[in-house]
Amino acid sequence: MMMLTSTTLAVIIAAIIYTSFLLIVVNAHDNGLALTPPLGWRSWNLYGGSITQSKMISIMNGMVQRNRYDNNNNLISLCDLGYCDVGLDDVWQDCHSIKAAPGMHYHDIYGNPLINYEKFPSMFNMTSYAHILNLTCGWYANNCACSDHCHNVSECHLQIQSDVKALLQYGYDSLKIDGCGNETDLIVWNQYIEYYTKKMNVPPIVVENCHGDNPKFKPNRTLPPAIGCPYHFYRVSKDIRNNYASIMSNLQMVEPYHKLNESYPGCWAYPDMLQIGIPIHKSKKDKSPVFGLNLQETRTHFGAWAIVSSPLILSHDVNDPIIMDMIWPVIANREVLGVNQVYAGDSGGIYNKSKTNITLWYPNGKNHVQVPTNQYLYKPIDTNGQVAVLLINSANTSQTLVANFNNIPNVTCTTCHVRDIWNHKDLGLHTSSWSTKVESHDAAFIILKPYNNDNNNKQDSLQIKELQ
Ligand SMILES: *[C@@H]1O[C@H](CO)[C@@H](O)[C@H](O)[C@H]1NC(C)=O
Ligand SMILES: *[C@@H]1O[C@H](CO)[C@@H](O)[C@H](O)[C@H]1NC(C)=O
Ligand SMILES: *[C@@H]1O[C@H](CO)[C@@H](O)[C@H](O)[C@H]1NC(C)=O
Ligand SMILES: *[C@@H]1O[C@H](CO)[C@@H](O)[C@H](O)[C@H]1NC(C)=O
Ligand SMILES: *[C@@H]1O[C@H](CO)[C@@H](O)[C@H](O)[C@H]1NC(C)=O
Ligand SMILES: *[C@@H]1O[C@H](CO)[C@@H](O)[C@H](O)[C@H]1NC(C)=O
Ligand SMILES: *[C@@H]1O[C@H](CO)[C@@H](O)[C@H](O)[C@H]1NC(C)=O
Ligand SMILES: *[C@@H]1O[C@H](CO)[C@@H](O)[C@H](O)[C@H]1NC(C)=O
Ligand SMILES: *[C@@H]1O[C@H](CO)[C@@H](O)[C@H](O)[C@H]1NC(C)=O
């Protein structure tokens, strides 16, 4: 008689679940989440491997502090603006655990993920705290630090299944699935997530597919869209770094997916977290923080991510008042957030670029990237010819950039209202084109709106739906 160990039992159950899944069409975006690009915060860029539960709690407190004004003089918090998901990144695990299965680093023989309790005494308490604050809390899987490489289908399914059970038992609301271990089958992840959310009667969760350019991932976004989208947003680029070359390099990676209309509600293309307000080191002179991006570059970064409908995931120290003062006008700009969150059938992208390239160097002086000196991006705001336009100048000198109305997709007016959404200013009517001087590494951000007799006498102001 064969003895059924709990491992074999789990594998058999897994196989039964898997078989019964085969006829289900895989479309995570059907679960009603991430119909607009997700907004939030994640731990990696600021804390890297030094993240702890108490740091997460402190960030959560910062996300709900109503200590800054919006344009209507109301005191608001980051969560009031929509940044309400606080996500944990890598290095929560008990790396090289003595409890690990042979050959594994942070999964035991039952496939359970092993937590570093010194750093995370109670993940359930952490997510409960988020929920008390009306925040959601995100986890992280298929880790990169001490990654685990399951060897075959049954071992991989056991680990994915146990990861999913832990995810839901700890009370998490979202999950980033990284690309380092061998838990790369997003279809299987989605099947277990659907199965256990129903079984445990818990709300559905948002999934980030962080496959980057790893061809092992199933499905990979380079495969036909017919295969479905068993996640809510997917990485299209390498890891982002804290400098302008990296920002511009990652931005280019979105366009192929935009062109194919593969970035849409419930399935957004994602060029990685925001590198906004993050010091690279402290100045030797006066210990003041030295940032990877200056204010112009910060604005270009945020504007570009907004107009291509990328998820906007902050990663700075939300409790640092100097940093918050510095970046608040950018990250709290409700008109820019409105452009990001609206969807009129087109996720937004590049409509023109200069013929010449510029070489942007990484601070290490070794790597560089070639990007068009100027890039012109658009995103339709509604079906009545209202269109957002971002004019990027990557040259190292200021330049005059021109928006030619008849070259911009979906612009129907020859004479258009122009609104500067960085500065909340109406710039009046312009015929055929609008031009402006743009500083080095800066970007102009406008909305064009058709001029018609109906709004002739009304205030020259654009009513795009702003976030409440
Ligand atoms: C979790 O929270 C409960 C209630 O606030 C508390 O009694 C308990 O000590 C906490 N546990 C840990 C491990 O932090
Ligand atoms: C959370 O939301 C509920 C319902 O909207 C509200 O009553 C409560 O005050 C909120 N809690 C916090 C801490 O903001
Ligand atoms: C990774 O897992 C798959 C099953 O999901 C298996 O077929 C493959 O051999 C594994 N790769 C390695 C290197 O073990
Ligand atoms: C899967 O791999 C594990 C570890 O190498 C091994 O113990 C197990 O027998 C394998 N299972 C199958 C079905 O090949
Ligand atoms: C792009 O795909 C989305 C989702 O399927 C759809 O709603 C939208 O109409 C498509 N847009 C175009 C221009 O085909
Ligand atoms: C593209 O931009 C260049 C300036 O960089 C301009 O000369 C050209 O007319 C533009 N083309 C279109 C189709 O917008
Ligand atoms: C600009 O750079 C891109 C990407 O490296 C390259 O494909 C293209 O050929 C370059 N164009 C010019 C004019 O150098
Ligand atoms: C934008 O233009 C394209 C091509 O003419 C059209 O298919 C699409 O419906 C337009 N989108 C909006 C929002 O008007
Ligand atoms: C500006 O860019 C040009 C062309 O790439 C280069 O020759 C020049 O050295 C740059 N100047 C500065 C100050 O970086």
Tab-separated table of N, CA and C in Angstrom, residues 18-71:
chain	number	residue	atom	x	y	z
A	18	TYR	N	-5.460	21.649	-11.302
A	18	TYR	CA	-4.896	22.112	-12.560
A	18	TYR	C	-5.711	21.586	-13.736
A	19	THR	N	-6.061	20.287	-13.690
A	19	THR	CA	-6.805	19.694	-14.796
A	19	THR	C	-8.151	20.401	-14.945
A	20	SER	N	-8.815	20.655	-13.800
A	20	SER	CA	-10.129	21.267	-13.902
A	20	SER	C	-10.044	22.718	-14.381
A	21	PHE	N	-8.827	23.279	-14.355
A	21	PHE	CA	-8.660	24.660	-14.807
A	21	PHE	C	-8.550	24.775	-16.321
A	22	LEU	N	-8.207	23.659	-16.947
A	22	LEU	CA	-7.724	23.773	-18.321
A	22	LEU	C	-8.700	24.440	-19.285
A	23	LEU	N	-9.992	24.320	-18.990
A	23	LEU	CA	-10.966	24.879	-19.925
A	23	LEU	C	-11.269	26.341	-19.635
A	24	ILE	N	-10.732	26.854	-18.522
A	24	ILE	CA	-11.056	28.236	-18.149
A	24	ILE	C	-10.218	29.209	-18.976
A	25	VAL	N	-10.873	30.200	-19.546
A	25	VAL	CA	-10.133	31.243	-20.272
A	25	VAL	C	-9.448	32.144	-19.249
A	26	VAL	N	-8.196	32.429	-19.517
A	26	VAL	CA	-7.394	33.133	-18.524
A	26	VAL	C	-7.421	34.636	-18.762
A	27	ASN	N	-8.192	35.333	-17.985
A	27	ASN	CA	-8.264	36.773	-18.134
A	27	ASN	C	-8.403	37.435	-16.768
A	28	ALA	N	-7.262	37.688	-16.119
A	28	ALA	CA	-7.326	38.250	-14.775
A	28	ALA	C	-8.020	39.604	-14.782
A	29	HIS	N	-7.932	40.319	-15.906
A	29	HIS	CA	-8.538	41.648	-15.906
A	29	HIS	C	-10.047	41.582	-15.775
A	30	ASP	N	-10.604	40.361	-15.907
A	30	ASP	CA	-12.033	40.210	-15.699
A	30	ASP	C	-12.428	40.313	-14.235
A	31	ASN	N	-11.459	40.327	-13.321
A	31	ASN	CA	-11.851	40.364	-11.913
A	31	ASN	C	-12.178	41.778	-11.428
A	32	GLY	N	-12.232	42.718	-12.357
A	32	GLY	CA	-12.729	44.051	-12.019
A	32	GLY	C	-11.700	44.956	-11.377
A	33	LEU	N	-10.453	44.495	-11.234
A	33	LEU	CA	-9.436	45.329	-10.597
A	33	LEU	C	-8.521	45.952	-11.653
A	34	ALA	N	-7.842	47.020	-11.238
A	34	ALA	CA	-6.875	47.709	-12.107
A	34	ALA	C	-7.486	48.127	-13.440
A	35	LEU	N	-8.729	48.552	-13.413
A	35	LEU	CA	-9.336	49.054	-14.644
A	35	LEU	C	-8.726	50.399	-15.027
A	36	THR	N	-8.120	51.078	-14.048
A	36	THR	CA	-7.242	52.211	-14.352
A	36	THR	C	-5.860	51.832	-13.815
A	37	PRO	N	-4.789	52.472	-14.313
A	37	PRO	CA	-3.449	52.081	-13.851
A	37	PRO	C	-3.327	52.200	-12.323
A	38	PRO	N	-2.847	51.128	-11.647
A	38	PRO	CA	-2.719	51.166	-10.195
A	38	PRO	C	-1.761	52.263	-9.712
A	39	LEU	N	-2.079	52.847	-8.567
A	39	LEU	CA	-1.246	53.865	-7.936
A	39	LEU	C	-0.813	53.343	-6.570
A	40	GLY	N	0.438	53.580	-6.185
A	40	GLY	CA	0.852	53.106	-4.868
A	40	GLY	C	2.303	53.428	-4.565
A	41	TRP	N	2.889	52.585	-3.733
A	41	TRP	CA	4.260	52.749	-3.258
A	41	TRP	C	4.862	51.347	-3.158
A	42	ARG	N	6.163	51.211	-3.424
A	42	ARG	CA	6.821	49.905	-3.211
A	42	ARG	C	8.211	50.115	-2.650
A	43	SER	N	8.685	49.111	-1.904
A	43	SER	CA	9.827	49.312	-1.003
A	43	SER	C	11.213	49.306	-1.656
A	44	TRP	N	11.348	48.785	-2.882
A	44	TRP	CA	12.700	48.463	-3.351
A	44	TRP	C	13.620	49.676	-3.521
A	45	ASN	N	13.179	50.687	-4.254
A	45	ASN	CA	14.098	51.769	-4.615
A	45	ASN	C	14.657	52.495	-3.404
A	46	LEU	N	13.855	52.599	-2.344
A	46	LEU	CA	14.316	53.315	-1.149
A	46	LEU	C	15.092	52.400	-0.207
A	47	TYR	N	14.568	51.210	0.063
A	47	TYR	CA	15.129	50.378	1.133
A	47	TYR	C	15.904	49.158	0.641
A	48	GLY	N	15.665	48.730	-0.586
A	48	GLY	CA	16.337	47.515	-1.044
A	48	GLY	C	16.129	46.390	-0.043
A	49	GLY	N	17.203	45.676	0.280
A	49	GLY	CA	17.125	44.523	1.171
A	49	GLY	C	16.975	44.874	2.645
A	50	SER	N	16.978	46.158	3.005
A	50	SER	CA	16.899	46.499	4.436
A	50	SER	C	15.464	46.767	4.882
A	51	ILE	N	14.484	46.367	4.066
A	51	ILE	CA	13.080	46.602	4.431
A	51	ILE	C	12.681	45.740	5.634
A	52	THR	N	11.856	46.325	6.515
A	52	THR	CA	11.335	45.604	7.678
A	52	THR	C	9.853	45.930	7.830
A	53	GLN	N	9.207	45.165	8.693
A	53	GLN	CA	7.789	45.425	8.970
A	53	GLN	C	7.603	46.832	9.541
A	54	SER	N	8.488	47.245	10.456
A	54	SER	CA	8.273	48.565	11.061
A	54	SER	C	8.483	49.691	10.040
A	55	LYS	N	9.377	49.488	9.066
A	55	LYS	CA	9.507	50.498	8.009
A	55	LYS	C	8.237	50.535	7.152
A	56	MET	N	7.680	49.379	6.885
A	56	MET	CA	6.432	49.330	6.103
A	56	MET	C	5.314	50.072	6.851
A	57	ILE	N	5.236	49.826	8.167
A	57	ILE	CA	4.194	50.480	8.986
A	57	ILE	C	4.387	51.995	8.940
A	58	SER	N	5.631	52.428	9.031
A	58	SER	CA	5.896	53.856	9.032
A	58	SER	C	5.537	54.493	7.675
A	59	ILE	N	5.808	53.784	6.585
A	59	ILE	CA	5.385	54.283	5.271
A	59	ILE	C	3.853	54.352	5.195
A	60	MET	N	3.201	53.310	5.714
A	60	MET	CA	1.723	53.318	5.688
A	60	MET	C	1.182	54.547	6.405
A	61	ASN	N	1.760	54.855	7.570
A	61	ASN	CA	1.325	56.057	8.292
A	61	ASN	C	1.503	57.295	7.421
A	62	GLY	N	2.643	57.371	6.737
A	62	GLY	CA	2.913	58.523	5.884
A	62	GLY	C	1.948	58.655	4.714
A	63	MET	N	1.476	57.520	4.200
A	63	MET	CA	0.584	57.548	3.033
A	63	MET	C	-0.771	58.176	3.354
A	64	VAL	N	-1.158	58.148	4.629
A	64	VAL	CA	-2.498	58.647	4.978
A	64	VAL	C	-2.455	59.967	5.760
A	65	GLN	N	-1.233	60.514	5.973
A	65	GLN	CA	-1.129	61.821	6.650
A	65	GLN	C	-1.709	62.911	5.757
A	66	ARG	N	-2.716	63.602	6.247
A	66	ARG	CA	-3.255	64.739	5.466
A	66	ARG	C	-2.481	65.988	5.866
A	67	ASN	N	-1.306	66.160	5.270
A	67	ASN	CA	-0.454	67.264	5.715
A	67	ASN	C	0.034	68.161	4.579
A	68	ARG	N	-0.613	68.029	3.402
A	68	ARG	CA	-0.245	68.922	2.304
A	68	ARG	C	-1.483	69.346	1.549
A	69	TYR	N	-1.383	70.530	0.902
A	69	TYR	CA	-2.562	71.094	0.255
A	69	TYR	C	-2.673	70.677	-1.204
A	70	ASP	N	-3.903	70.481	-1.646
A	70	ASP	CA	-4.132	70.341	-3.086
A	70	ASP	C	-4.425	71.729	-3.659
A	71	ASN	N	-4.768	71.785	-4.951
A	71	ASN	CA	-4.970	73.094	-5.588
A	71	ASN	C	-6.188	73.840	-5.069
